[in-house]
């Protein structure tokens, strides 16, 4: 089964309603999908409320786990721990942080402040992870993302090397914005192998670590 913990809907800059996103994921044999629309101070409450409504209604009819989440995006780095806690307190099941991808002007120290937060679950497309951030990610049991998203995936190889060195937990996510962004399990395997994962690391990334994250929820 396939797991994806980073997707977007029309609630932010995605193209799909939650129902269509989830339906397409189900057809691609997803066991679980997280809806993690872009959030800052102005909209996180509304996003969480809407996603909870989508989850409650869709799970009545379809055998797929829908995870209520947000992606904290381009917020001042020092605000990340507090904002992540507010999202969790309001009902977010996971908090993803938009990491320091090399293709966007993400403010320096975003990775650092995400890595010290007990309420952050995933550091998405983190770009170049330094030693201090890696140690914090390990200490706070934060997952790091290997992404299939064009542009963001430039540093996948670096992420894999750092994850291997510091024994970090990795996930293969899509950062889906449009229908074609969703991938099946076979394509996810190609993303992982292309990033440099060994077959054993790939199995952990696609099966073991997603199940660990689900148990946490």
Short mmCIF file of N, CA, C and O in Angstrom, two decimals, residues 8-11 16-24 33 35 37 50-51 54-55 58 62 66:
data_model
loop_
_atom_site.label_atom_id
_atom_site.label_comp_id
_atom_site.label_asym_id
_atom_site.label_seq_id
_atom_site.Cartn_x
_atom_site.Cartn_y
_atom_site.Cartn_z
N UNK A 8 -1.86 18.92 -1.29
CA UNK A 8 -2.58 20.20 -1.24
C UNK A 8 -3.90 20.12 -2.02
O UNK A 8 -4.00 19.37 -2.99
N UNK A 9 -4.86 20.91 -1.60
CA UNK A 9 -6.16 20.98 -2.25
C UNK A 9 -6.46 22.43 -2.65
O UNK A 9 -5.61 23.31 -2.50
N UNK A 10 -7.68 22.66 -3.10
CA UNK A 10 -8.08 24.03 -3.44
C UNK A 10 -8.15 24.93 -2.21
O UNK A 10 -8.31 26.13 -2.34
N UNK A 11 -8.02 24.34 -1.01
CA UNK A 11 -8.00 25.17 0.19
C UNK A 11 -6.75 26.05 0.23
O UNK A 11 -6.72 27.05 0.94
N UNK A 16 -7.36 20.32 -6.66
CA UNK A 16 -8.42 19.36 -6.41
C UNK A 16 -9.18 19.64 -5.11
O UNK A 16 -8.60 20.07 -4.12
N UNK A 17 -10.48 19.35 -5.15
CA UNK A 17 -11.25 19.28 -3.92
C UNK A 17 -10.73 18.11 -3.08
O UNK A 17 -10.20 17.14 -3.63
N UNK A 18 -10.91 18.14 -1.76
CA UNK A 18 -10.50 16.99 -0.95
C UNK A 18 -11.08 15.67 -1.45
O UNK A 18 -10.37 14.65 -1.49
N UNK A 19 -12.33 15.67 -1.85
CA UNK A 19 -12.96 14.43 -2.30
C UNK A 19 -12.26 13.86 -3.52
O UNK A 19 -12.01 12.64 -3.60
N UNK A 20 -11.93 14.69 -4.49
CA UNK A 20 -11.26 14.18 -5.69
C UNK A 20 -9.83 13.75 -5.37
O UNK A 20 -9.36 12.72 -5.88
N UNK A 21 -9.14 14.49 -4.53
CA UNK A 21 -7.79 14.11 -4.14
C UNK A 21 -7.80 12.73 -3.49
O UNK A 21 -7.01 11.84 -3.85
N UNK A 22 -8.70 12.53 -2.55
CA UNK A 22 -8.77 11.26 -1.83
C UNK A 22 -9.20 10.13 -2.76
O UNK A 22 -8.67 9.02 -2.69
N UNK A 23 -10.16 10.40 -3.63
CA UNK A 23 -10.62 9.38 -4.57
C UNK A 23 -9.47 8.93 -5.49
O UNK A 23 -9.25 7.74 -5.71
N UNK A 24 -8.70 9.88 -6.00
CA UNK A 24 -7.58 9.54 -6.87
C UNK A 24 -6.52 8.75 -6.11
O UNK A 24 -5.91 7.83 -6.64
N UNK A 33 -3.60 9.09 3.32
CA UNK A 33 -3.18 10.33 2.67
C UNK A 33 -3.42 11.49 3.62
O UNK A 33 -4.47 11.56 4.28
N UNK A 35 -3.82 15.55 4.12
CA UNK A 35 -4.12 16.82 3.46
C UNK A 35 -3.42 17.91 4.27
O UNK A 35 -3.75 18.15 5.43
N UNK A 37 -2.52 21.52 3.57
CA UNK A 37 -2.50 22.77 2.80
C UNK A 37 -1.61 23.82 3.46
O UNK A 37 -1.36 23.79 4.67
N UNK A 50 -11.87 22.84 7.98
CA UNK A 50 -12.35 22.30 6.71
C UNK A 50 -11.86 20.88 6.48
O UNK A 50 -12.61 20.01 6.00
N UNK A 51 -10.61 20.61 6.82
CA UNK A 51 -10.06 19.29 6.59
C UNK A 51 -10.66 18.26 7.53
O UNK A 51 -10.88 17.10 7.13
N UNK A 54 -13.89 17.32 5.93
CA UNK A 54 -13.67 16.40 4.80
C UNK A 54 -13.37 15.00 5.31
O UNK A 54 -13.93 14.01 4.80
N UNK A 55 -12.52 14.87 6.29
CA UNK A 55 -12.16 13.56 6.84
C UNK A 55 -13.39 12.85 7.39
O UNK A 55 -13.63 11.66 7.09
N UNK A 58 -15.73 11.78 4.33
CA UNK A 58 -15.21 10.85 3.33
C UNK A 58 -14.88 9.49 3.91
O UNK A 58 -15.07 8.46 3.25
N UNK A 62 -15.31 5.58 2.22
CA UNK A 62 -14.14 5.03 1.54
C UNK A 62 -13.15 4.48 2.55
O UNK A 62 -12.87 5.11 3.58
N UNK A 66 -7.61 9.30 6.15
CA UNK A 66 -7.35 10.69 5.81
C UNK A 66 -6.78 11.39 7.04
O UNK A 66 -7.38 11.32 8.13
#
